[in-house]
PDB file of C-alpha atoms and ligand atoms in Angstrom:
ATOM      1  CA  UNK A   1       0.000   0.000   0.000  1.00 47.00           C
ATOM      2  CA  UNK A   2       1.423   3.371  -0.996  1.00 55.00           C
ATOM      3  CA  UNK A   3       1.645   5.879   1.860  1.00 57.00           C
ATOM      4  CA  UNK A   4       0.070   9.104   0.602  1.00 61.00           C
ATOM      5  CA  UNK A   5       0.929  11.255   3.651  1.00 66.00           C
ATOM      6  CA  UNK A   6       2.743  14.354   2.459  1.00 71.00           C
ATOM      7  CA  UNK A   7       4.623  17.134   4.235  1.00 80.00           C
ATOM      8  CA  UNK A   8       5.909  20.535   3.067  1.00 79.00           C
ATOM      9  CA  UNK A   9       8.984  18.864   1.594  1.00 89.00           C
ATOM     10  CA  UNK A  10       7.031  16.387  -0.519  1.00 94.00           C
ATOM     11  CA  UNK A  11       7.539  16.969  -4.212  1.00 96.00           C
ATOM     12  CA  UNK A  12       4.437  16.607  -6.327  1.00 96.00           C
ATOM     13  CA  UNK A  13       4.245  15.175  -9.839  1.00 97.00           C
ATOM     14  CA  UNK A  14       1.140  14.441 -11.869  1.00 97.00           C
ATOM     15  CA  UNK A  15      -0.307  13.622 -15.244  1.00 96.00           C
ATOM     16  CA  UNK A  16      -2.690  15.903 -17.113  1.00 97.00           C
ATOM     17  CA  UNK A  17      -4.705  14.377 -19.931  1.00 94.00           C
ATOM     18  CA  UNK A  18      -8.209  14.362 -21.366  1.00 92.00           C
ATOM     19  CA  UNK A  19      -9.068  11.417 -19.161  1.00 88.00           C
ATOM     20  CA  UNK A  20      -7.276   9.890 -16.206  1.00 85.00           C
ATOM     21  CA  UNK A  21      -5.304   6.694 -16.483  1.00 83.00           C
ATOM     22  CA  UNK A  22      -4.040   4.927 -13.362  1.00 88.00           C
ATOM     23  CA  UNK A  23      -0.853   3.843 -15.109  1.00 90.00           C
ATOM     24  CA  UNK A  24       1.284   6.934 -14.413  1.00 91.00           C
ATOM     25  CA  UNK A  25       0.232   6.913 -10.751  1.00 94.00           C
ATOM     26  CA  UNK A  26       0.997   3.234 -10.379  1.00 94.00           C
ATOM     27  CA  UNK A  27       4.345   3.224 -12.111  1.00 96.00           C
ATOM     28  CA  UNK A  28       5.752   6.415 -10.545  1.00 97.00           C
ATOM     29  CA  UNK A  29       4.356   6.009  -7.023  1.00 96.00           C
ATOM     30  CA  UNK A  30       5.633   2.452  -6.777  1.00 96.00           C
ATOM     31  CA  UNK A  31       9.044   3.615  -7.977  1.00 97.00           C
ATOM     32  CA  UNK A  32       9.044   6.527  -5.472  1.00 97.00           C
ATOM     33  CA  UNK A  33       8.138   4.144  -2.689  1.00 95.00           C
ATOM     34  CA  UNK A  34      10.725   1.588  -3.764  1.00 97.00           C
ATOM     35  CA  UNK A  35      13.495   4.210  -3.544  1.00 97.00           C
ATOM     36  CA  UNK A  36      11.933   5.838  -0.443  1.00 95.00           C
ATOM     37  CA  UNK A  37      11.755   9.208  -2.175  1.00 96.00           C
ATOM     38  CA  UNK A  38       9.595  11.966  -0.753  1.00 95.00           C
ATOM     39  CA  UNK A  39       7.538  12.306  -3.929  1.00 96.00           C
ATOM     40  CA  UNK A  40       3.918  11.663  -4.798  1.00 95.00           C
ATOM     41  CA  UNK A  41       2.179  11.390  -8.181  1.00 96.00           C
ATOM     42  CA  UNK A  42      -1.449  12.188  -9.055  1.00 95.00           C
ATOM     43  CA  UNK A  43      -3.543  11.905 -12.221  1.00 95.00           C
ATOM     44  CA  UNK A  44      -5.749  14.806 -13.338  1.00 96.00           C
ATOM     45  CA  UNK A  45      -8.366  14.844 -16.084  1.00 96.00           C
ATOM     46  CA  UNK A  46      -8.008  18.335 -17.535  1.00 97.00           C
ATOM     47  CA  UNK A  47      -9.901  20.366 -20.102  1.00 97.00           C
ATOM     48  CA  UNK A  48      -8.545  23.838 -19.222  1.00 98.00           C
ATOM     49  CA  UNK A  49      -4.860  23.429 -20.030  1.00 98.00           C
ATOM     50  CA  UNK A  50      -3.912  27.072 -19.450  1.00 98.00           C
ATOM     51  CA  UNK A  51      -5.205  27.051 -15.883  1.00 98.00           C
ATOM     52  CA  UNK A  52      -3.685  23.641 -15.226  1.00 98.00           C
ATOM     53  CA  UNK A  53      -0.278  25.116 -16.039  1.00 98.00           C
ATOM     54  CA  UNK A  54      -1.001  28.157 -13.847  1.00 98.00           C
ATOM     55  CA  UNK A  55      -1.799  25.629 -11.117  1.00 98.00           C
ATOM     56  CA  UNK A  56       1.531  23.914 -11.676  1.00 98.00           C
ATOM     57  CA  UNK A  57       3.264  27.234 -11.071  1.00 98.00           C
ATOM     58  CA  UNK A  58       1.115  28.226  -8.090  1.00 97.00           C
ATOM     59  CA  UNK A  59       1.471  24.867  -6.337  1.00 95.00           C
ATOM     60  CA  UNK A  60       5.157  24.395  -7.262  1.00 96.00           C
ATOM     61  CA  UNK A  61       4.402  21.060  -8.873  1.00 97.00           C
ATOM     62  CA  UNK A  62       7.754  19.510  -9.759  1.00 98.00           C
ATOM     63  CA  UNK A  63       6.814  17.614 -12.914  1.00 98.00           C
ATOM     64  CA  UNK A  64       3.889  16.886 -15.201  1.00 98.00           C
ATOM     65  CA  UNK A  65       3.357  14.147 -17.743  1.00 97.00           C
ATOM     66  CA  UNK A  66       1.162  15.456 -20.540  1.00 96.00           C
ATOM     67  CA  UNK A  67      -1.175  13.058 -22.340  1.00 92.00           C
ATOM     68  CA  UNK A  68      -3.574  13.277 -25.263  1.00 88.00           C
ATOM     69  CA  UNK A  69      -5.056  15.606 -26.395  1.00 91.00           C
ATOM     70  CA  UNK A  70      -2.929  18.303 -24.696  1.00 95.00           C
ATOM     71  CA  UNK A  71       0.584  17.597 -26.000  1.00 94.00           C
ATOM     72  CA  UNK A  72       0.516  20.430 -28.533  1.00 93.00           C
ATOM     73  CA  UNK A  73      -1.645  23.032 -26.798  1.00 96.00           C
ATOM     74  CA  UNK A  74       0.396  22.941 -23.610  1.00 97.00           C
ATOM     75  CA  UNK A  75       3.457  24.272 -25.453  1.00 97.00           C
ATOM     76  CA  UNK A  76       2.166  27.849 -25.562  1.00 97.00           C
ATOM     77  CA  UNK A  77       1.945  28.162 -21.772  1.00 98.00           C
ATOM     78  CA  UNK A  78       5.522  27.121 -20.955  1.00 98.00           C
ATOM     79  CA  UNK A  79       8.627  29.275 -20.443  1.00 98.00           C
ATOM     80  CA  UNK A  80      10.968  27.113 -22.495  1.00 98.00           C
ATOM     81  CA  UNK A  81      10.628  24.264 -24.975  1.00 98.00           C
ATOM     82  CA  UNK A  82      13.478  21.851 -25.384  1.00 97.00           C
ATOM     83  CA  UNK A  83      14.826  21.903 -28.957  1.00 96.00           C
ATOM     84  CA  UNK A  84      13.809  18.280 -29.594  1.00 96.00           C
ATOM     85  CA  UNK A  85      10.235  18.780 -28.408  1.00 97.00           C
ATOM     86  CA  UNK A  86      10.075  21.828 -30.685  1.00 96.00           C
ATOM     87  CA  UNK A  87      11.146  19.743 -33.703  1.00 95.00           C
ATOM     88  CA  UNK A  88       8.666  16.970 -32.872  1.00 95.00           C
ATOM     89  CA  UNK A  89       5.988  19.589 -32.244  1.00 94.00           C
ATOM     90  CA  UNK A  90       4.732  18.045 -28.997  1.00 94.00           C
ATOM     91  CA  UNK A  91       5.516  18.070 -25.272  1.00 97.00           C
ATOM     92  CA  UNK A  92       4.821  15.071 -23.017  1.00 95.00           C
ATOM     93  CA  UNK A  93       6.857  16.127 -19.975  1.00 98.00           C
ATOM     94  CA  UNK A  94       7.120  19.431 -18.089  1.00 98.00           C
ATOM     95  CA  UNK A  95       9.788  20.100 -15.485  1.00 98.00           C
ATOM     96  CA  UNK A  96       9.533  22.943 -12.989  1.00 98.00           C
ATOM     97  CA  UNK A  97      12.994  24.250 -12.050  1.00 97.00           C
ATOM     98  CA  UNK A  98      12.574  27.064  -9.524  1.00 96.00           C
ATOM     99  CA  UNK A  99       9.461  28.345 -11.250  1.00 97.00           C
ATOM    100  CA  UNK A 100      10.773  28.025 -14.821  1.00 98.00           C
ATOM    101  CA  UNK A 101       8.660  25.512 -16.746  1.00 98.00           C
ATOM    102  CA  UNK A 102      10.404  23.616 -19.549  1.00 98.00           C
ATOM    103  CA  UNK A 103       8.674  21.238 -21.972  1.00 98.00           C
ATOM    104  CA  UNK A 104      10.347  18.032 -23.161  1.00 98.00           C
ATOM    105  CA  UNK A 105       9.394  15.014 -25.249  1.00 97.00           C
ATOM    106  CA  UNK A 106      10.372  11.567 -24.007  1.00 96.00           C
ATOM    107  CA  UNK A 107       8.243   9.545 -26.467  1.00 95.00           C
ATOM    108  CA  UNK A 108      11.060   9.438 -29.016  1.00 96.00           C
ATOM    109  CA  UNK A 109      13.560   8.413 -26.339  1.00 97.00           C
ATOM    110  CA  UNK A 110      11.286   5.554 -25.277  1.00 97.00           C
ATOM    111  CA  UNK A 111      10.914   4.325 -28.847  1.00 98.00           C
ATOM    112  CA  UNK A 112      14.607   4.551 -29.720  1.00 98.00           C
ATOM    113  CA  UNK A 113      15.779   2.930 -26.468  1.00 97.00           C
ATOM    114  CA  UNK A 114      13.409   0.014 -27.101  1.00 98.00           C
ATOM    115  CA  UNK A 115      14.399  -0.354 -30.767  1.00 98.00           C
ATOM    116  CA  UNK A 116      18.135  -0.111 -30.075  1.00 98.00           C
ATOM    117  CA  UNK A 117      17.867  -3.103 -27.741  1.00 97.00           C
ATOM    118  CA  UNK A 118      17.380  -5.288 -30.825  1.00 97.00           C
ATOM    119  CA  UNK A 119      19.048  -3.457 -33.730  1.00 98.00           C
ATOM    120  CA  UNK A 120      21.253  -0.670 -34.962  1.00 98.00           C
ATOM    121  CA  UNK A 121      19.296   2.015 -36.779  1.00 98.00           C
ATOM    122  CA  UNK A 122      21.901   3.737 -38.942  1.00 98.00           C
ATOM    123  CA  UNK A 123      21.527   2.868 -42.630  1.00 98.00           C
ATOM    124  CA  UNK A 124      18.513   0.577 -42.054  1.00 98.00           C
ATOM    125  CA  UNK A 125      15.497   0.764 -44.386  1.00 98.00           C
ATOM    126  CA  UNK A 126      12.587   1.551 -42.104  1.00 98.00           C
ATOM    127  CA  UNK A 127       8.856   1.696 -42.748  1.00 98.00           C
ATOM    128  CA  UNK A 128       6.726   3.782 -40.371  1.00 98.00           C
ATOM    129  CA  UNK A 129       2.951   3.381 -40.647  1.00 98.00           C
ATOM    130  CA  UNK A 130       0.942   6.265 -39.172  1.00 96.00           C
ATOM    131  CA  UNK A 131       1.401  10.026 -38.983  1.00 96.00           C
ATOM    132  CA  UNK A 132       0.017  11.082 -35.581  1.00 91.00           C
ATOM    133  CA  UNK A 133       1.848  12.158 -32.443  1.00 90.00           C
ATOM    134  CA  UNK A 134       3.599   8.828 -31.916  1.00 93.00           C
ATOM    135  CA  UNK A 135       4.800   8.728 -35.534  1.00 95.00           C
ATOM    136  CA  UNK A 136       6.218  12.267 -35.285  1.00 95.00           C
ATOM    137  CA  UNK A 137       8.283  11.337 -32.243  1.00 96.00           C
ATOM    138  CA  UNK A 138       9.458   8.059 -33.809  1.00 97.00           C
ATOM    139  CA  UNK A 139      10.423   9.618 -37.138  1.00 97.00           C
ATOM    140  CA  UNK A 140      12.396  12.310 -35.307  1.00 97.00           C
ATOM    141  CA  UNK A 141      14.344   9.621 -33.439  1.00 97.00           C
ATOM    142  CA  UNK A 142      14.931   7.456 -36.506  1.00 98.00           C
ATOM    143  CA  UNK A 143      16.120  10.419 -38.588  1.00 97.00           C
ATOM    144  CA  UNK A 144      18.492  11.480 -35.819  1.00 96.00           C
ATOM    145  CA  UNK A 145      19.921   7.940 -35.720  1.00 97.00           C
ATOM    146  CA  UNK A 146      20.472   7.869 -39.496  1.00 97.00           C
ATOM    147  CA  UNK A 147      17.661   5.509 -40.610  1.00 98.00           C
ATOM    148  CA  UNK A 148      16.374   5.510 -44.207  1.00 98.00           C
ATOM    149  CA  UNK A 149      12.719   6.150 -43.552  1.00 98.00           C
ATOM    150  CA  UNK A 150       9.479   5.932 -45.503  1.00 98.00           C
ATOM    151  CA  UNK A 151       6.178   6.900 -43.907  1.00 98.00           C
ATOM    152  CA  UNK A 152       2.736   5.651 -44.952  1.00 98.00           C
ATOM    153  CA  UNK A 153      -0.562   7.007 -43.685  1.00 98.00           C
ATOM    154  CA  UNK A 154      -4.277   6.731 -44.399  1.00 98.00           C
ATOM    155  CA  UNK A 155      -4.598  10.533 -44.584  1.00 97.00           C
ATOM    156  CA  UNK A 156      -2.052  11.599 -47.176  1.00 96.00           C
ATOM    157  CA  UNK A 157      -1.413  15.206 -46.156  1.00 97.00           C
ATOM    158  CA  UNK A 158      -0.287  14.179 -42.652  1.00 96.00           C
ATOM    159  CA  UNK A 159       2.326  11.800 -44.057  1.00 97.00           C
ATOM    160  CA  UNK A 160       3.429  14.486 -46.501  1.00 98.00           C
ATOM    161  CA  UNK A 161       3.808  17.025 -43.711  1.00 96.00           C
ATOM    162  CA  UNK A 162       6.086  14.719 -41.675  1.00 96.00           C
ATOM    163  CA  UNK A 163       7.996  13.744 -44.817  1.00 97.00           C
ATOM    164  CA  UNK A 164       8.735  17.397 -45.620  1.00 97.00           C
ATOM    165  CA  UNK A 165       9.744  18.273 -42.077  1.00 95.00           C
ATOM    166  CA  UNK A 166      12.185  15.379 -41.744  1.00 96.00           C
ATOM    167  CA  UNK A 167      13.193  15.068 -45.406  1.00 97.00           C
ATOM    168  CA  UNK A 168      11.992  11.482 -45.824  1.00 98.00           C
ATOM    169  CA  UNK A 169       9.784   9.607 -48.333  1.00 98.00           C
ATOM    170  CA  UNK A 170       6.043   9.132 -47.960  1.00 98.00           C
ATOM    171  CA  UNK A 171       3.260   7.062 -49.499  1.00 98.00           C
ATOM    172  CA  UNK A 172      -0.200   5.582 -49.004  1.00 97.00           C
ATOM    173  CA  UNK A 173      -1.387   2.426 -47.207  1.00 98.00           C
ATOM    174  CA  UNK A 174      -1.631   0.751 -50.646  1.00 97.00           C
ATOM    175  CA  UNK A 175       2.112   0.156 -50.320  1.00 98.00           C
ATOM    176  CA  UNK A 176       1.549  -2.202 -47.391  1.00 98.00           C
ATOM    177  CA  UNK A 177       0.982  -4.944 -49.977  1.00 96.00           C
ATOM    178  CA  UNK A 178       4.716  -5.198 -50.578  1.00 97.00           C
ATOM    179  CA  UNK A 179       6.982  -4.292 -47.680  1.00 98.00           C
ATOM    180  CA  UNK A 180       9.634  -6.944 -48.252  1.00 97.00           C
ATOM    181  CA  UNK A 181      12.445  -4.432 -48.839  1.00 97.00           C
ATOM    182  CA  UNK A 182      12.322  -2.943 -45.330  1.00 98.00           C
ATOM    183  CA  UNK A 183      14.646  -4.049 -42.519  1.00 98.00           C
ATOM    184  CA  UNK A 184      12.386  -2.597 -39.838  1.00 98.00           C
ATOM    185  CA  UNK A 185       8.578  -2.276 -39.940  1.00 98.00           C
ATOM    186  CA  UNK A 186       6.929  -0.010 -37.371  1.00 98.00           C
ATOM    187  CA  UNK A 187       3.250   0.477 -36.589  1.00 98.00           C
ATOM    188  CA  UNK A 188       2.622   3.954 -35.159  1.00 96.00           C
ATOM    189  CA  UNK A 189      -1.129   3.970 -35.795  1.00 95.00           C
ATOM    190  CA  UNK A 190      -3.755   3.275 -33.156  1.00 93.00           C
ATOM    191  CA  UNK A 191      -4.938   0.197 -35.069  1.00 96.00           C
ATOM    192  CA  UNK A 192      -4.834  -2.800 -32.711  1.00 96.00           C
ATOM    193  CA  UNK A 193      -5.248  -0.752 -29.529  1.00 93.00           C
ATOM    194  CA  UNK A 194      -7.444  -2.756 -27.163  1.00 90.00           C
ATOM    195  CA  UNK A 195      -8.265  -5.038 -30.081  1.00 95.00           C
ATOM    196  CA  UNK A 196      -6.237  -8.252 -30.335  1.00 96.00           C
ATOM    197  CA  UNK A 197      -7.762  -9.080 -33.744  1.00 97.00           C
ATOM    198  CA  UNK A 198      -6.739  -5.946 -35.624  1.00 98.00           C
ATOM    199  CA  UNK A 199      -3.573  -5.110 -37.590  1.00 98.00           C
ATOM    200  CA  UNK A 200      -2.858  -3.028 -40.695  1.00 98.00           C
ATOM    201  CA  UNK A 201       0.203  -5.129 -41.524  1.00 98.00           C
ATOM    202  CA  UNK A 202      -0.620  -8.673 -42.629  1.00 97.00           C
ATOM    203  CA  UNK A 203       1.309 -11.739 -41.524  1.00 97.00           C
ATOM    204  CA  UNK A 204       1.836 -12.707 -45.192  1.00 97.00           C
ATOM    205  CA  UNK A 205       3.643  -9.446 -45.951  1.00 98.00           C
ATOM    206  CA  UNK A 206       6.324 -10.040 -43.277  1.00 98.00           C
ATOM    207  CA  UNK A 207       9.465 -12.164 -43.421  1.00 97.00           C
ATOM    208  CA  UNK A 208      11.615 -13.595 -40.638  1.00 97.00           C
ATOM    209  CA  UNK A 209      14.588 -11.255 -41.184  1.00 97.00           C
ATOM    210  CA  UNK A 210      12.508  -8.172 -40.490  1.00 98.00           C
ATOM    211  CA  UNK A 211      12.311  -6.408 -37.149  1.00 98.00           C
ATOM    212  CA  UNK A 212       8.758  -5.495 -36.181  1.00 98.00           C
ATOM    213  CA  UNK A 213       7.947  -2.668 -33.759  1.00 98.00           C
ATOM    214  CA  UNK A 214       4.458  -1.808 -32.533  1.00 98.00           C
ATOM    215  CA  UNK A 215       3.478   1.266 -30.500  1.00 96.00           C
ATOM    216  CA  UNK A 216       0.382  -0.603 -29.272  1.00 94.00           C
ATOM    217  CA  UNK A 217       0.835  -1.500 -25.587  1.00 90.00           C
ATOM    218  CA  UNK A 218      -2.611  -2.939 -24.866  1.00 90.00           C
ATOM    219  CA  UNK A 219      -2.913  -5.857 -25.335  1.00 92.00           C
ATOM    220  CA  UNK A 220       0.676  -6.448 -24.197  1.00 91.00           C
ATOM    221  CA  UNK A 221       1.119  -8.550 -27.334  1.00 95.00           C
ATOM    222  CA  UNK A 222      -0.750  -6.986 -30.265  1.00 96.00           C
ATOM    223  CA  UNK A 223      -1.871  -9.045 -33.248  1.00 98.00           C
ATOM    224  CA  UNK A 224       1.060  -7.631 -35.234  1.00 98.00           C
ATOM    225  CA  UNK A 225       3.622  -8.589 -32.573  1.00 98.00           C
ATOM    226  CA  UNK A 226       2.093 -12.029 -32.086  1.00 98.00           C
ATOM    227  CA  UNK A 227       2.167 -12.831 -35.823  1.00 98.00           C
ATOM    228  CA  UNK A 228       5.649 -11.389 -36.301  1.00 98.00           C
ATOM    229  CA  UNK A 229       6.911 -13.625 -33.469  1.00 98.00           C
ATOM    230  CA  UNK A 230       5.265 -16.666 -35.080  1.00 98.00           C
ATOM    231  CA  UNK A 231       7.204 -15.958 -38.280  1.00 97.00           C
ATOM    232  CA  UNK A 232      10.447 -15.607 -36.342  1.00 98.00           C
ATOM    233  CA  UNK A 233      10.934 -11.816 -36.535  1.00 98.00           C
ATOM    234  CA  UNK A 234      12.631  -9.913 -33.745  1.00 98.00           C
ATOM    235  CA  UNK A 235       9.916  -7.818 -32.145  1.00 98.00           C
ATOM    236  CA  UNK A 236       9.572  -4.697 -30.015  1.00 98.00           C
ATOM    237  CA  UNK A 237       6.164  -4.444 -28.287  1.00 96.00           C
ATOM    238  CA  UNK A 238       4.682  -1.041 -27.413  1.00 95.00           C
ATOM    239  CA  UNK A 239       4.917  -1.499 -23.646  1.00 94.00           C
ATOM    240  CA  UNK A 240       8.687  -1.153 -23.939  1.00 95.00           C
ATOM    241  CA  UNK A 241       8.396   2.296 -25.516  1.00 95.00           C
ATOM    242  CA  UNK A 242       5.982   3.261 -22.757  1.00 93.00           C
ATOM    243  CA  UNK A 243       8.290   1.911 -20.057  1.00 95.00           C
ATOM    244  CA  UNK A 244      11.415   3.637 -21.335  1.00 97.00           C
ATOM    245  CA  UNK A 245       9.714   6.993 -21.744  1.00 96.00           C
ATOM    246  CA  UNK A 246       8.396   6.698 -18.162  1.00 96.00           C
ATOM    247  CA  UNK A 247      11.896   5.831 -16.917  1.00 97.00           C
ATOM    248  CA  UNK A 248      13.244   8.965 -18.574  1.00 98.00           C
ATOM    249  CA  UNK A 249      10.498  11.030 -16.922  1.00 98.00           C
ATOM    250  CA  UNK A 250      11.130   9.472 -13.511  1.00 98.00           C
ATOM    251  CA  UNK A 251      14.835  10.262 -13.697  1.00 98.00           C
ATOM    252  CA  UNK A 252      14.107  13.832 -14.811  1.00 98.00           C
ATOM    253  CA  UNK A 253      11.570  14.341 -11.988  1.00 98.00           C
ATOM    254  CA  UNK A 254      13.763  12.947  -9.229  1.00 98.00           C
ATOM    255  CA  UNK A 255      17.389  12.965 -10.378  1.00 98.00           C
ATOM    256  CA  UNK A 256      17.533   9.303  -9.269  1.00 98.00           C
ATOM    257  CA  UNK A 257      18.189   6.209 -11.323  1.00 98.00           C
ATOM    258  CA  UNK A 258      14.837   4.530 -11.984  1.00 98.00           C
ATOM    259  CA  UNK A 259      14.096   1.078 -10.518  1.00 98.00           C
ATOM    260  CA  UNK A 260      13.488  -0.408 -13.962  1.00 97.00           C
ATOM    261  CA  UNK A 261      12.406  -3.908 -12.926  1.00 97.00           C
ATOM    262  CA  UNK A 262       9.864  -2.601 -10.422  1.00 97.00           C
ATOM    263  CA  UNK A 263       8.389  -0.246 -13.031  1.00 97.00           C
ATOM    264  CA  UNK A 264       8.328  -2.942 -15.711  1.00 96.00           C
ATOM    265  CA  UNK A 265       6.461  -5.359 -13.444  1.00 96.00           C
ATOM    266  CA  UNK A 266       3.722  -2.904 -12.534  1.00 95.00           C
ATOM    267  CA  UNK A 267       3.294  -1.754 -16.148  1.00 93.00           C
ATOM    268  CA  UNK A 268       2.895  -5.317 -17.424  1.00 90.00           C
ATOM    269  CA  UNK A 269       0.432  -6.219 -14.700  1.00 91.00           C
ATOM    270  CA  UNK A 270      -1.619  -3.132 -15.502  1.00 88.00           C
ATOM    271  CA  UNK A 271      -1.626  -3.711 -19.280  1.00 82.00           C
ATOM    272  CA  UNK A 272      -2.803  -7.316 -18.825  1.00 79.00           C
ATOM    273  CA  UNK A 273      -6.028  -6.223 -17.134  1.00 70.00           C
TER     274      UNK A 273
HETATM  275  P1  LIG B   1      -1.122   9.160 -31.589  1.00 67.06           P
HETATM  276  O1  LIG B   1      -0.795  10.489 -31.005  1.00 67.06           O
HETATM  277  O2  LIG B   1      -1.287   8.065 -30.574  1.00 67.06           O
HETATM  278  O3  LIG B   1      -0.192   8.784 -32.689  1.00 67.06           O
HETATM  279  P2  LIG B   1      -3.145  10.138 -33.394  1.00 67.06           P
HETATM  280  O4  LIG B   1      -2.419  11.426 -33.495  1.00 67.06           O
HETATM  281  O5  LIG B   1      -4.626  10.176 -33.238  1.00 67.06           O
HETATM  282  O6  LIG B   1      -2.610   9.279 -32.193  1.00 67.06           O
HETATM  283  O7  LIG B   1      -2.762   9.245 -34.664  1.00 67.06           O
HETATM  284  C1  LIG B   1      -3.378   8.034 -34.942  1.00 67.06           C
HETATM  285  C2  LIG B   1      -2.767   7.418 -36.207  1.00 67.06           C
HETATM  286  O8  LIG B   1      -3.428   6.179 -36.459  1.00 67.06           O
HETATM  287  C3  LIG B   1      -2.957   8.255 -37.473  1.00 67.06           C
HETATM  288  O9  LIG B   1      -1.875   8.053 -38.329  1.00 67.06           O
HETATM  289  C4  LIG B   1      -4.241   7.658 -38.055  1.00 67.06           C
HETATM  290  O10 LIG B   1      -4.401   7.833 -39.441  1.00 67.06           O
HETATM  291  P3  LIG B   1      -5.082   9.203 -40.019  1.00 67.06           P
HETATM  292  O11 LIG B   1      -4.021  10.238 -39.965  1.00 67.06           O
HETATM  293  O12 LIG B   1      -5.492   8.837 -41.381  1.00 67.06           O
HETATM  294  O13 LIG B   1      -6.254   9.472 -39.101  1.00 67.06           O
HETATM  295  C5  LIG B   1      -4.008   6.199 -37.771  1.00 67.06           C
HETATM  296  N1  LIG B   1      -5.227   5.402 -37.790  1.00 67.06           N
HETATM  297  C6  LIG B   1      -6.178   5.333 -36.835  1.00 67.06           C
HETATM  298  N2  LIG B   1      -7.162   4.485 -37.199  1.00 67.06           N
HETATM  299  C7  LIG B   1      -6.819   3.980 -38.426  1.00 67.06           C
HETATM  300  C8  LIG B   1      -7.412   3.037 -39.332  1.00 67.06           C
HETATM  301  N3  LIG B   1      -8.553   2.419 -39.045  1.00 67.06           N
HETATM  302  N4  LIG B   1      -6.775   2.775 -40.486  1.00 67.06           N
HETATM  303  C9  LIG B   1      -5.593   3.375 -40.777  1.00 67.06           C
HETATM  304  N5  LIG B   1      -4.973   4.272 -39.964  1.00 67.06           N
HETATM  305  C10 LIG B   1      -5.570   4.585 -38.798  1.00 67.06           C
END
């Protein structure tokens, strides 16, 4: 049981998103408790982003995780935006240093840390499917690491916009019929989220030498990841991206090394439900 008794020294962190999810609270509070840190983490469902940020200042909240749909809007209320978050065009973490609020993006760090566990990125031919917030962060990371990227999306102008910003190729979902030339195939759409029977990328289009990455973290093993494993591909499931971005946030909030195993356990238990 997490002790929620605070004192004037307790540092407060929280998530702000359109709806509350218990995940941030679980993962961070258990890690705080594990390291006996005087921190506590709350989850807030927020519609008025401007006043939420004023509240962060007024209450000296140490750190905020920012979830959908506020990752873009929140940027205009901060004092500084980290260069990377500016390039991605979204903030998912805010740190309060003596009243100065700085926005960061740890989504790309989570994705690249997870992918680099199984492969080098430089020079690899990489297919990214999707052009939303997750895809922006992933493409930024891949481009930085020297990947040769093509992006496909259902809505063409969104893929084109990312392609222009990062100087990469783009195309339509029609191209999913033949993806044999790619070393790494990444799903950054929401297809498959909470639906174990849904995938945009068919089993038949994959081959065993390919590495398959999915941003979907619920179910823990998406249809895409399950089928890719059956073929013999190396896989990176979405919960790893989620875990590594949370680890980055935890370390930024506290200055302590994150208890990775403890955080991984609680995340997996939560995603199974
Ligand atoms: P996130 O921030 O999690 O990436 P998002 O910004 O809403 O979420 O992006 C969702 C992505 O999934 C988009 O690329 C979306 O395609 P569109 O840009 O055409 O909307 C994609 N997506 C969602 N449902 C889809 C579906 N049924 N078929 C194909 N793509 C889908």
